[in-house]
Tab-separated table of C-alpha atoms in Angstrom:
chain	number	residue	atom	x	y	z
A	16	MET	CA	5.891	-16.475	-1.482
A	17	PRO	CA	8.383	-19.230	-2.383
A	18	GLY	CA	12.036	-18.290	-2.669
A	19	ASN	CA	14.041	-18.569	-5.821
A	20	THR	CA	17.470	-19.916	-4.943
A	21	PRO	CA	18.826	-21.398	-8.200
A	22	GLN	CA	19.407	-25.164	-8.149
A	23	ALA	CA	21.496	-27.363	-10.399
A	24	SER	CA	18.278	-28.413	-12.150
A	25	LEU	CA	17.406	-24.734	-12.755
A	26	ALA	CA	14.211	-25.206	-10.759
A	27	THR	CA	13.785	-22.861	-7.810
A	28	GLN	CA	13.303	-24.049	-4.236
A	29	PRO	CA	11.164	-24.574	-2.298
A	30	VAL	CA	8.378	-25.810	-4.562
A	31	PRO	CA	5.291	-23.614	-4.213
A	32	LYS	CA	2.424	-25.166	-2.285
A	33	ASN	CA	-0.730	-26.359	-3.948
A	34	GLY	CA	-2.983	-23.331	-4.478
A	35	SER	CA	-0.170	-20.746	-4.451
A	36	ALA	CA	-1.017	-17.483	-6.205
A	37	PHE	CA	1.102	-15.514	-8.682
A	38	ASP	CA	0.671	-12.453	-10.872
A	39	ILE	CA	1.519	-14.296	-14.103
A	40	ILE	CA	1.930	-17.972	-14.950
A	41	VAL	CA	4.128	-18.756	-17.964
A	42	ILE	CA	3.640	-22.133	-19.656
A	43	GLY	CA	6.908	-23.056	-21.344
A	44	GLY	CA	10.540	-22.359	-20.553
A	45	GLY	CA	11.923	-21.821	-24.034
A	46	VAL	CA	13.370	-18.643	-25.535
A	47	LEU	CA	10.261	-16.518	-25.094
A	48	GLY	CA	9.032	-18.026	-21.836
A	49	SER	CA	12.381	-17.647	-20.078
A	50	ALA	CA	13.010	-14.131	-21.388
A	51	PHE	CA	9.448	-13.116	-20.429
A	52	ALA	CA	9.828	-14.515	-16.904
A	53	ALA	CA	13.153	-12.772	-16.308
A	54	THR	CA	11.898	-9.467	-17.723
A	55	PHE	CA	8.656	-9.314	-15.755
A	56	GLY	CA	10.317	-10.576	-12.593
A	57	LYS	CA	12.449	-7.445	-12.762
A	58	GLN	CA	9.208	-5.441	-12.850
A	59	ASN	CA	8.268	-6.891	-9.446
A	60	LYS	CA	5.689	-9.258	-10.893
A	61	ARG	CA	5.357	-12.618	-9.150
A	62	ILE	CA	6.082	-15.020	-11.995
A	63	LEU	CA	5.663	-18.789	-12.097
A	64	MET	CA	7.344	-20.451	-15.080
A	65	LEU	CA	6.273	-24.046	-15.677
A	66	GLU	CA	8.464	-26.166	-17.930
A	67	ARG	CA	7.894	-29.839	-18.631
A	68	ASP	CA	11.586	-30.705	-18.866
A	69	LEU	CA	14.360	-28.466	-17.571
A	70	SER	CA	17.161	-30.638	-18.920
A	71	GLU	CA	19.156	-29.183	-21.804
A	72	PRO	CA	17.108	-29.464	-25.015
A	73	ASP	CA	18.624	-30.898	-28.171
A	74	ARG	CA	17.123	-29.229	-31.234
A	75	ILE	CA	18.358	-28.569	-34.747
A	76	VAL	CA	16.811	-25.101	-35.101
A	77	GLY	CA	16.969	-21.973	-32.971
A	78	GLU	CA	20.744	-21.876	-33.317
A	79	LEU	CA	21.297	-18.588	-35.153
A	80	LEU	CA	20.305	-15.290	-33.573
A	81	GLN	CA	20.108	-12.358	-35.966
A	82	PRO	CA	21.488	-8.918	-34.969
A	83	GLY	CA	17.946	-7.724	-34.228
A	84	GLY	CA	17.653	-10.500	-31.666
A	85	VAL	CA	21.054	-9.715	-30.148
A	86	ASN	CA	19.954	-6.100	-29.744
A	87	ALA	CA	16.732	-7.221	-28.054
A	88	LEU	CA	18.701	-9.367	-25.591
A	89	LYS	CA	20.815	-6.336	-24.713
A	90	GLU	CA	17.712	-4.189	-24.192
A	91	LEU	CA	16.263	-6.832	-21.864
A	92	GLY	CA	19.488	-7.036	-19.883
A	93	LEU	CA	20.037	-10.648	-20.969
A	94	ALA	CA	23.092	-10.264	-23.211
A	95	ASP	CA	25.129	-12.343	-20.751
A	96	CYS	CA	23.150	-15.370	-21.903
A	97	LEU	CA	25.318	-15.390	-25.037
A	98	GLU	CA	28.485	-15.728	-22.962
A	99	GLY	CA	30.032	-19.007	-21.907
A	100	ILE	CA	28.155	-21.145	-24.434
A	101	GLY	CA	30.742	-21.178	-27.222
A	102	ALA	CA	28.692	-18.783	-29.361
A	103	VAL	CA	30.248	-17.837	-32.688
A	104	PRO	CA	29.973	-14.287	-34.089
A	105	SER	CA	28.082	-14.096	-37.369
A	106	PHE	CA	28.875	-11.287	-39.808
A	107	GLY	CA	26.384	-11.933	-42.590
A	108	TYR	CA	25.604	-14.484	-45.285
A	109	GLY	CA	27.059	-16.205	-48.279
A	110	VAL	CA	24.597	-17.244	-50.993
A	111	ILE	CA	25.852	-20.044	-53.226
A	112	ARG	CA	24.494	-21.188	-56.577
A	113	GLY	CA	26.597	-23.871	-58.207
A	114	ASP	CA	30.085	-22.452	-58.685
A	115	GLU	CA	28.931	-18.873	-58.072
A	116	ASN	CA	28.572	-17.120	-54.754
A	117	VAL	CA	27.624	-13.725	-53.338
A	118	HIS	CA	28.885	-12.278	-50.069
A	119	ILE	CA	26.171	-10.430	-48.128
A	120	PRO	CA	27.594	-8.766	-45.000
A	121	TYR	CA	25.408	-7.329	-42.307
A	122	THR	CA	24.943	-3.565	-42.506
A	123	VAL	CA	26.750	-1.001	-40.388
A	124	ASP	CA	25.244	0.188	-37.122
A	125	PRO	CA	25.028	3.993	-37.527
A	126	THR	CA	25.397	4.512	-33.761
A	127	THR	CA	28.716	2.658	-33.477
A	128	GLY	CA	30.116	2.742	-37.002
A	129	LYS	CA	30.672	-1.022	-36.778
A	130	SER	CA	28.881	-3.815	-38.594
A	131	PHE	CA	25.978	-5.482	-36.843
A	132	GLN	CA	26.694	-8.964	-35.534
A	133	GLY	CA	24.585	-12.040	-34.966
A	134	ARG	CA	25.463	-15.126	-32.915
A	135	SER	CA	25.218	-18.836	-33.636
A	136	PHE	CA	25.420	-21.514	-30.973
A	137	HIS	CA	24.136	-24.810	-29.601
A	138	HIS	CA	20.449	-24.188	-28.995
A	139	GLY	CA	20.320	-26.094	-25.721
A	140	ARG	CA	23.180	-24.157	-24.148
A	141	PHE	CA	21.481	-20.852	-24.940
A	142	ILE	CA	18.180	-22.059	-23.490
A	143	GLN	CA	19.855	-23.152	-20.266
A	144	LYS	CA	21.451	-19.733	-19.845
A	145	LEU	CA	18.065	-18.047	-20.363
A	146	ARG	CA	16.441	-20.389	-17.852
A	147	ALA	CA	19.229	-19.733	-15.355
A	148	ALA	CA	18.717	-15.991	-15.808
A	149	ALA	CA	15.005	-16.449	-15.098
A	150	SER	CA	15.532	-18.630	-12.021
A	151	GLN	CA	18.023	-16.152	-10.569
A	152	THR	CA	15.695	-13.184	-11.034
A	153	PRO	CA	13.861	-12.003	-7.914
A	154	ASN	CA	10.134	-12.781	-7.925
A	155	VAL	CA	10.518	-15.649	-10.435
A	156	THR	CA	9.696	-19.249	-9.486
A	157	VAL	CA	10.663	-22.005	-11.902
A	158	VAL	CA	8.950	-25.383	-11.557
A	159	GLU	CA	9.430	-28.555	-13.587
A	160	ALA	CA	5.898	-29.693	-14.288
A	161	THR	CA	3.498	-30.712	-17.046
A	162	VAL	CA	0.542	-28.360	-17.407
A	163	ASN	CA	-2.632	-30.399	-17.866
A	164	GLU	CA	-5.216	-27.666	-18.242
A	165	ILE	CA	-5.950	-23.992	-17.818
A	166	THR	CA	-8.571	-23.302	-15.159
A	167	TRP	CA	-11.459	-20.848	-15.454
A	168	CYS	CA	-13.884	-18.991	-13.230
A	169	GLN	CA	-17.365	-20.425	-12.714
A	170	ASP	CA	-18.862	-18.687	-15.736
A	171	GLY	CA	-15.955	-19.853	-17.895
A	172	VAL	CA	-14.941	-16.455	-19.277
A	173	ARG	CA	-11.839	-15.672	-17.194
A	174	ALA	CA	-8.668	-17.683	-16.760
A	175	THR	CA	-7.805	-18.268	-13.112
A	176	GLY	CA	-4.676	-20.417	-13.265
A	177	VAL	CA	-3.526	-23.899	-14.239
A	178	ASN	CA	-3.641	-27.485	-13.104
A	179	CYS	CA	-0.360	-29.315	-13.541
A	180	THR	CA	1.542	-32.421	-12.525
A	181	LEU	CA	4.903	-31.918	-10.878
A	182	LYS	CA	7.765	-33.989	-12.252
A	183	LYS	CA	8.051	-37.378	-10.582
A	184	ASP	CA	10.151	-37.248	-7.374
A	185	TYR	CA	10.825	-33.536	-7.954
A	186	SER	CA	8.506	-32.046	-5.340
A	187	SER	CA	9.153	-34.785	-2.769
A	188	ARG	CA	12.886	-34.106	-2.935
A	189	ALA	CA	12.200	-30.411	-2.424
A	190	ALA	CA	9.953	-31.133	0.534
A	191	LEU	CA	12.626	-33.219	2.206
A	192	ALA	CA	15.202	-30.501	1.616
A	193	GLU	CA	13.004	-27.757	3.033
A	194	GLY	CA	11.088	-29.738	5.642
A	195	GLU	CA	7.796	-28.394	4.217
A	196	ASP	CA	4.527	-29.989	3.253
A	197	THR	CA	4.324	-29.526	-0.524
A	198	SER	CA	2.296	-31.249	-3.216
A	199	PRO	CA	3.457	-34.836	-3.745
A	200	SER	CA	5.058	-35.615	-7.066
A	201	GLY	CA	2.931	-37.129	-9.777
A	202	THR	CA	-0.324	-35.678	-8.363
A	203	PRO	CA	-2.372	-32.775	-9.748
A	204	THR	CA	-1.345	-29.378	-8.420
A	205	HIS	CA	-3.195	-26.100	-8.858
A	206	PHE	CA	-1.588	-22.662	-9.181
A	207	LYS	CA	-3.516	-19.409	-9.433
A	208	ALA	CA	-2.922	-16.300	-11.552
A	209	PRO	CA	-5.117	-13.800	-13.421
A	210	ILE	CA	-2.800	-13.950	-16.439
A	211	VAL	CA	-1.641	-17.176	-18.122
A	212	VAL	CA	0.991	-16.847	-20.849
A	213	VAL	CA	0.943	-19.771	-23.283
A	214	ALA	CA	4.451	-20.068	-24.715
A	215	ASP	CA	4.748	-23.831	-25.156
A	216	GLY	CA	6.313	-23.758	-28.598
A	217	CYS	CA	5.638	-25.080	-32.078
A	218	PHE	CA	3.892	-28.214	-30.797
A	219	SER	CA	1.667	-26.188	-28.470
A	220	LYS	CA	-0.771	-28.217	-26.407
A	221	PHE	CA	-3.165	-25.309	-25.901
A	222	ARG	CA	-3.069	-23.417	-29.209
A	223	LYS	CA	-6.229	-24.969	-30.663
A	224	GLN	CA	-8.275	-23.839	-27.661
A	225	PHE	CA	-7.707	-20.169	-28.417
A	226	ILE	CA	-6.998	-19.539	-32.090
A	227	PRO	CA	-8.799	-20.955	-35.163
A	228	LYS	CA	-5.885	-20.887	-37.595
A	229	THR	CA	-4.174	-24.163	-38.370
A	230	VAL	CA	-0.465	-24.883	-38.654
A	231	GLU	CA	0.741	-25.569	-42.199
A	232	THR	CA	3.823	-27.761	-42.533
A	233	THR	CA	5.572	-26.711	-45.719
A	234	SER	CA	8.692	-28.861	-45.467
A	235	HIS	CA	11.115	-30.519	-43.052
A	236	PHE	CA	14.659	-29.707	-42.085
A	237	VAL	CA	17.036	-32.638	-41.793
A	238	GLY	CA	19.987	-31.622	-39.651
A	239	LEU	CA	23.543	-32.884	-39.356
A	240	VAL	CA	26.623	-31.585	-37.572
A	241	LEU	CA	29.889	-31.439	-39.531
A	242	ASP	CA	33.208	-31.445	-37.671
A	243	ASP	CA	36.144	-29.218	-38.643
A	244	VAL	CA	34.796	-28.340	-42.080
A	245	PRO	CA	36.316	-25.404	-44.030
A	246	LEU	CA	33.490	-23.059	-44.973
A	247	PRO	CA	33.456	-20.727	-47.976
A	248	PHE	CA	32.524	-17.852	-45.638
A	249	PRO	CA	33.676	-18.481	-42.046
A	250	ASN	CA	31.526	-16.827	-39.368
A	251	HIS	CA	28.674	-16.441	-41.838
A	252	GLY	CA	25.428	-18.195	-42.555
A	253	HIS	CA	25.347	-20.012	-45.884
A	254	VAL	CA	22.332	-20.400	-48.152
A	255	ILE	CA	22.902	-22.931	-50.919
A	256	LEU	CA	20.389	-22.618	-53.730
A	257	ALA	CA	20.119	-26.340	-54.294
A	258	THR	CA	17.490	-28.320	-56.179
A	259	PRO	CA	14.735	-28.912	-55.200
A	260	SER	CA	15.099	-26.632	-52.158
A	261	PRO	CA	17.758	-24.734	-50.206
A	262	VAL	CA	20.401	-26.002	-47.799
A	263	LEU	CA	21.595	-23.907	-44.844
A	264	MET	CA	24.985	-24.063	-43.143
A	265	TYR	CA	26.297	-22.120	-40.148
A	266	GLN	CA	28.769	-22.658	-37.336
A	267	ILE	CA	27.424	-23.592	-33.903
A	268	SER	CA	30.908	-23.641	-32.345
A	269	GLN	CA	34.455	-23.028	-33.490
A	270	SER	CA	34.763	-26.637	-34.694
A	271	GLN	CA	31.176	-27.647	-35.524
A	272	THR	CA	28.937	-26.605	-38.400
A	273	ARG	CA	25.226	-27.241	-38.627
A	274	VAL	CA	23.806	-28.314	-41.989
A	275	LEU	CA	20.048	-28.053	-42.476
A	276	VAL	CA	18.684	-29.727	-45.588
A	277	ASP	CA	15.201	-28.588	-46.556
A	278	ILE	CA	13.015	-31.393	-47.909
A	279	PRO	CA	9.717	-30.099	-49.342
A	280	GLY	CA	6.381	-31.622	-48.403
A	281	ASN	CA	4.829	-32.878	-45.199
A	282	LYS	CA	6.470	-36.316	-45.281
A	283	LEU	CA	10.147	-37.245	-45.189
A	284	PRO	CA	11.767	-40.097	-47.132
A	285	SER	CA	11.955	-43.168	-44.913
A	286	ALA	CA	15.027	-43.317	-42.694
A	287	SER	CA	14.531	-46.985	-41.835
A	288	SER	CA	14.502	-48.071	-45.482
A	289	GLY	CA	17.597	-46.030	-46.305
A	290	ALA	CA	15.680	-43.689	-48.630
A	291	LEU	CA	16.572	-40.609	-46.591
A	292	ARG	CA	20.289	-41.387	-46.522
A	293	SER	CA	20.238	-42.163	-50.234
A	294	TYR	CA	18.569	-38.816	-50.943
A	295	LEU	CA	21.140	-36.944	-48.853
A	296	GLU	CA	24.060	-38.736	-50.511
A	297	SER	CA	22.927	-38.674	-54.120
A	298	THR	CA	20.833	-35.498	-54.395
A	299	VAL	CA	22.083	-33.115	-51.713
A	300	CYS	CA	25.785	-33.833	-51.273
A	301	PRO	CA	26.834	-33.131	-54.909
A	302	GLN	CA	25.281	-29.649	-54.628
A	303	LEU	CA	27.296	-28.646	-51.552
A	304	PRO	CA	30.577	-26.736	-51.866
A	305	ASP	CA	33.375	-29.164	-52.760
A	306	GLN	CA	35.269	-28.594	-49.498
A	307	CYS	CA	32.174	-29.515	-47.461
A	308	GLN	CA	31.277	-32.762	-49.186
A	309	PRO	CA	33.775	-35.104	-47.395
A	310	ALA	CA	32.612	-33.910	-43.960
A	311	PHE	CA	28.972	-34.292	-45.028
A	312	LEU	CA	29.520	-37.896	-46.143
A	313	LYS	CA	31.437	-38.630	-42.939
A	314	ALA	CA	28.525	-37.305	-40.870
A	315	LEU	CA	26.175	-39.630	-42.740
A	316	LYS	CA	28.541	-42.549	-42.146
A	317	ASP	CA	28.762	-41.717	-38.434
A	318	ASP	CA	24.969	-41.566	-38.302
A	319	ALA	CA	24.695	-45.059	-39.760
A	320	ALA	CA	27.224	-46.329	-37.233
A	321	SER	CA	25.251	-44.779	-34.369
A	322	GLY	CA	22.003	-46.354	-35.451
A	323	GLY	CA	20.509	-43.178	-36.882
A	324	ARG	CA	20.885	-40.985	-33.822
A	325	ARG	CA	22.873	-38.163	-35.412
A	326	VAL	CA	20.603	-37.165	-38.301
A	327	ARG	CA	17.650	-35.276	-36.864
A	328	SER	CA	14.538	-33.802	-38.462
A	329	MET	CA	12.138	-30.983	-37.665
A	330	PRO	CA	8.968	-29.787	-39.420
A	331	ASN	CA	9.055	-26.312	-40.910
A	332	SER	CA	5.719	-24.709	-40.184
A	333	PHE	CA	3.781	-21.594	-41.029
A	334	LEU	CA	1.211	-20.070	-38.689
A	335	PRO	CA	-0.035	-16.517	-39.298
A	336	PRO	CA	-0.336	-14.371	-36.156
A	337	SER	CA	-3.605	-14.333	-34.243
A	338	THR	CA	-5.087	-12.709	-31.165
A	339	SER	CA	-6.869	-14.523	-28.351
A	340	SER	CA	-10.057	-12.950	-27.003
A	341	GLU	CA	-10.236	-15.012	-23.793
A	342	LEU	CA	-9.720	-12.895	-20.708
A	343	GLY	CA	-6.437	-13.655	-18.990
A	344	ILE	CA	-4.906	-15.680	-21.849
A	345	ILE	CA	-1.850	-14.480	-23.759
A	346	LEU	CA	-0.473	-16.608	-26.590
A	347	LEU	CA	3.131	-15.881	-27.560
A	348	GLY	CA	6.063	-17.286	-29.495
A	349	ASP	CA	5.624	-20.288	-31.779
A	350	ALA	CA	2.334	-21.094	-30.064
A	351	MET	CA	0.935	-17.975	-31.742
A	352	ASN	CA	3.032	-17.274	-34.846
A	353	MET	CA	5.523	-19.279	-36.924
A	354	ARG	CA	7.360	-18.770	-40.168
A	355	HIS	CA	9.777	-20.894	-42.212
A	356	PRO	CA	13.162	-20.909	-40.415
A	357	LEU	CA	15.029	-20.224	-43.665
A	358	THR	CA	15.906	-16.698	-42.540
A	359	GLY	CA	16.536	-17.557	-38.884
A	360	GLY	CA	14.123	-14.910	-37.633
A	361	GLY	CA	12.050	-16.777	-35.054
A	362	MET	CA	14.085	-15.959	-31.951
A	363	THR	CA	14.485	-12.359	-33.088
A	364	VAL	CA	10.698	-11.966	-33.287
A	365	ALA	CA	10.203	-13.680	-29.915
A	366	LEU	CA	12.733	-11.554	-28.030
A	367	ASN	CA	11.441	-8.334	-29.555
A	368	ASP	CA	7.908	-9.358	-28.589
A	369	VAL	CA	9.112	-9.448	-24.974
A	370	VAL	CA	10.542	-5.939	-25.420
A	371	TYR	CA	7.163	-4.672	-26.672
A	372	LEU	CA	5.301	-6.417	-23.850
A	373	ARG	CA	7.676	-5.065	-21.214
A	374	ASP	CA	6.588	-1.568	-22.157
A	375	LEU	CA	2.892	-2.257	-22.793
A	376	LEU	CA	2.243	-4.336	-19.657
A	377	LYS	CA	4.260	-2.360	-17.147
A	378	GLY	CA	2.862	-1.095	-13.869
A	379	ASP	CA	-0.650	-2.244	-13.023
A	380	ALA	CA	-1.577	-3.298	-16.561
A	381	THR	CA	-1.624	-6.996	-15.611
A	382	THR	CA	-3.790	-6.611	-12.489
A	383	ASP	CA	-6.976	-6.087	-14.489
A	384	GLN	CA	-7.728	-8.671	-17.178
A	385	GLU	CA	-9.752	-6.222	-19.285
A	386	VAL	CA	-6.908	-3.711	-19.280
A	387	THR	CA	-4.455	-6.477	-20.150
A	388	MET	CA	-6.517	-7.530	-23.153
A	389	VAL	CA	-6.712	-3.933	-24.411
A	390	GLN	CA	-2.926	-3.700	-24.181
A	391	MET	CA	-2.570	-7.035	-25.959
A	392	GLU	CA	-4.622	-5.702	-28.855
A	393	LEU	CA	-2.147	-2.810	-29.074
A	394	PHE	CA	0.695	-5.325	-28.891
A	395	PHE	CA	-0.743	-7.361	-31.763
A	396	TRP	CA	-0.450	-4.364	-34.086
A	397	LYS	CA	2.710	-2.893	-32.576
A	398	ARG	CA	4.704	-6.107	-33.060
A	399	LYS	CA	3.975	-6.011	-36.786
A	400	GLU	CA	6.691	-3.377	-37.168
A	401	LEU	CA	9.110	-6.292	-37.079
A	402	SER	CA	7.124	-9.521	-37.312
A	403	THR	CA	5.490	-8.656	-40.634
A	404	VAL	CA	8.882	-8.072	-42.227
A	405	ILE	CA	10.378	-11.285	-40.824
A	406	ASN	CA	7.320	-13.458	-41.515
A	407	VAL	CA	6.675	-12.301	-45.064
A	408	LEU	CA	10.357	-12.301	-46.022
A	409	ALA	CA	10.848	-15.862	-44.740
A	410	GLN	CA	7.806	-17.287	-46.502
A	411	ALA	CA	8.385	-15.372	-49.744
A	412	LEU	CA	12.051	-16.321	-50.003
A	413	TYR	CA	11.256	-19.947	-49.300
A	414	ALA	CA	8.609	-19.931	-52.038
A	415	LEU	CA	11.168	-18.534	-54.497
A	416	PHE	CA	14.040	-20.770	-53.402
A	417	SER	CA	12.053	-24.020	-53.406
A	418	GLY	CA	9.468	-23.541	-56.132
A	419	GLN	CA	9.718	-25.698	-59.238
A	420	ASP	CA	7.283	-23.603	-61.270
A	421	PRO	CA	9.134	-22.033	-64.251
A	422	ASN	CA	8.168	-18.524	-63.168
A	423	LEU	CA	9.425	-19.140	-59.626
A	424	MET	CA	12.710	-20.406	-61.048
A	425	VAL	CA	13.055	-17.181	-63.033
A	426	LEU	CA	12.441	-15.212	-59.855
A	427	ARG	CA	14.982	-17.346	-57.963
A	428	ASN	CA	17.653	-16.567	-60.537
A	429	GLY	CA	16.576	-12.947	-60.379
A	430	VAL	CA	17.169	-12.866	-56.614
A	431	PHE	CA	20.722	-14.141	-57.049
A	432	SER	CA	21.440	-11.676	-59.858
A	433	TYR	CA	19.946	-8.868	-57.766
A	434	PHE	CA	22.340	-9.688	-54.930
A	435	GLN	CA	25.246	-9.730	-57.373
A	436	MET	CA	24.663	-6.043	-58.107
A	437	GLY	CA	25.686	-5.243	-54.512
A	438	GLY	CA	25.110	-1.906	-52.814
A	439	GLU	CA	21.522	-1.293	-51.786
A	440	CYS	CA	20.542	-4.524	-53.540
A	441	ILE	CA	22.135	-6.414	-50.652
A	442	ASN	CA	22.036	-3.786	-47.883
A	443	GLY	CA	18.267	-3.421	-48.083
A	444	PRO	CA	17.383	-7.130	-48.022
A	445	VAL	CA	19.960	-8.092	-45.369
A	446	GLY	CA	18.824	-5.211	-43.162
A	447	LEU	CA	15.312	-6.665	-43.292
A	448	LEU	CA	16.464	-10.247	-42.760
A	449	SER	CA	18.684	-9.334	-39.803
A	450	GLY	CA	15.855	-7.565	-37.989
A	451	VAL	CA	17.522	-4.154	-37.864
A	452	ASN	CA	15.400	-2.592	-40.628
A	453	ARG	CA	11.685	-2.770	-39.831
A	454	SER	CA	10.415	-0.856	-42.841
A	455	ARG	CA	7.566	-2.680	-44.546
A	456	SER	CA	7.789	-0.286	-47.490
A	457	THR	CA	11.423	-1.343	-47.952
A	458	LEU	CA	10.279	-4.976	-48.014
A	459	VAL	CA	7.689	-4.255	-50.696
A	460	TYR	CA	10.165	-2.195	-52.702
A	461	HIS	CA	12.878	-4.853	-52.826
A	462	PHE	CA	10.499	-7.733	-53.508
A	463	TYR	CA	9.064	-6.038	-56.560
A	464	ALA	CA	12.480	-4.712	-57.570
A	465	VAL	CA	13.590	-8.352	-57.723
A	466	ALA	CA	10.533	-9.192	-59.838
A	467	ILE	CA	11.241	-6.335	-62.283
A	468	HIS	CA	14.929	-7.272	-62.394
A	469	SER	CA	14.006	-10.898	-63.156
A	470	ILE	CA	11.838	-9.743	-66.047
A	471	TRP	CA	14.614	-7.478	-67.311
A	472	LEU	CA	16.973	-10.459	-67.362
A	473	LEU	CA	14.563	-12.310	-69.657
A	474	PHE	CA	14.702	-9.519	-72.215
A	475	HIS	CA	18.412	-8.912	-71.689
A	476	ASN	CA	19.224	-12.558	-72.413
A	477	ALA	CA	16.932	-12.845	-75.431
A	478	SER	CA	18.765	-13.924	-78.557
A	479	SER	CA	16.685	-11.794	-80.942
A	480	TRP	CA	14.008	-9.114	-81.092
A	481	SER	CA	11.569	-11.666	-82.449
A	482	GLU	CA	11.295	-13.198	-78.970
A	483	PHE	CA	10.004	-9.991	-77.418
A	484	PRO	CA	6.248	-10.463	-78.076
A	485	ALA	CA	6.273	-13.843	-76.341
A	486	LEU	CA	8.471	-12.449	-73.565
A	487	LEU	CA	5.956	-9.688	-72.886
A	488	LEU	CA	3.345	-12.325	-72.099
A	489	ARG	CA	5.889	-14.221	-69.997
A	490	ALA	CA	6.734	-11.006	-68.133
A	491	LEU	CA	3.092	-10.503	-67.185
A	492	SER	CA	2.923	-14.104	-66.028
A	493	ILE	CA	6.027	-13.682	-63.843
A	494	LEU	CA	4.680	-10.476	-62.320
A	495	TRP	CA	1.415	-12.266	-61.564
A	496	THR	CA	3.324	-15.119	-59.909
A	497	ALA	CA	5.227	-12.613	-57.765
A	498	CYS	CA	1.919	-11.092	-56.637
A	499	VAL	CA	0.466	-14.529	-55.886
A	500	VAL	CA	3.450	-15.252	-53.644
A	501	PHE	CA	3.668	-11.897	-51.887
A	502	LEU	CA	0.231	-10.366	-51.497
A	503	PRO	CA	-1.498	-13.279	-49.702
A	504	LEU	CA	1.332	-13.267	-47.153
A	505	LEU	CA	0.719	-9.576	-46.477
A	506	TRP	CA	-2.978	-10.318	-46.110
A	507	THR	CA	-2.349	-12.985	-43.446
A	508	GLU	CA	-0.411	-10.422	-41.417
A	509	PHE	CA	-3.232	-7.929	-41.267
A	510	HIS	CA	-6.123	-10.357	-41.020
A	511	ALA	CA	-6.316	-11.222	-37.308
């Protein structure tokens, strides 16, 4: 079995020989793949993690970890991955609508008496710490390689491993260092394992082979970094209820703040023609807090000077969860389930999925593919304790915050007014959003409480009793709209 001495590249040495066998092969070295490898390596499983590029990634999402994700890291023994990366504590949210704002702090942890905390950071730095943790774990081998295909037994019903191409010059350098005969770089290499975990992210290469559901792109995030900007709520996430859709802001270091501008639809304004910059300057900037606007315009100016390298974009996708029936195949992370990143819940779901799997696949559960698949069916329903709450909340809030339908706009104003009442009207929703409250009944309660409150506001703001008959019809229409938003999302969660 190859050793796992950590190298500067994060790949372990020596490179395993062509045909080497492992207990589990993990495709993808992102948040879930790295956490999975480290966790199951500790359970004495021989893990091979294959990642196409082990250099530090540069993404504009995956930068805010909710308290539920922080707790999962602690449970997995990976809390140290938040140290030494300049992570900023996050204590809750500020929701801003025009000149009004609402402070929504995280709830109090009943076991400590202190408020829950999240963390925000540079995504790439966090990933590198997770990868380092994996490479330093006994029984884990990390290889920089592109997986070309999953291999099957002769009758085609059981996964047997993968064929991949090692990174150019990577394996030959390792061979020289170790004096061993390994697979030459750039040539196909085969690794064996009865279990193959597909965790290759939102642009998964293998997803379509195993699940029928298609990815729906609802919008794009356009991301900028602002330097030394004074925020209305330091050490908090910010949700700006802008038109036509929300803007997010949060610190990724003590001096840098990420701004994510949501642009609805599956196509962005052209950057090359200047349409995107014009949209950001004329439509988005005036809706930001006054103290943030100069830094926002400066970031746009710096982007123009750099030739458009500072403004980045990312599709916001929705993919309901699915199970794979193929023996030996486990789909996880964004390859299996995605939700709009408005609520920052993706990493929290992924890390908690690893916690569930650690307990369900312990011992000899991964030595028999049939037993593994039975446990994965249990996992699919067990994970819904958290994933249903995070998925439905993210999609429902985005529908309310970005919808231009008159009824959706009433509901959007109702959400803000609901938060303004404070107490359980903010503690309940933020507990769900932060991943520390997994009660689906609480989710249903607060969603429909917002709908009823929105309807009450219509009657409360009526100028005369004569408007009430028409408002009754409008109330029914708003309630119907709320059901159209919410109930189909619940259905996707329980329809495998």
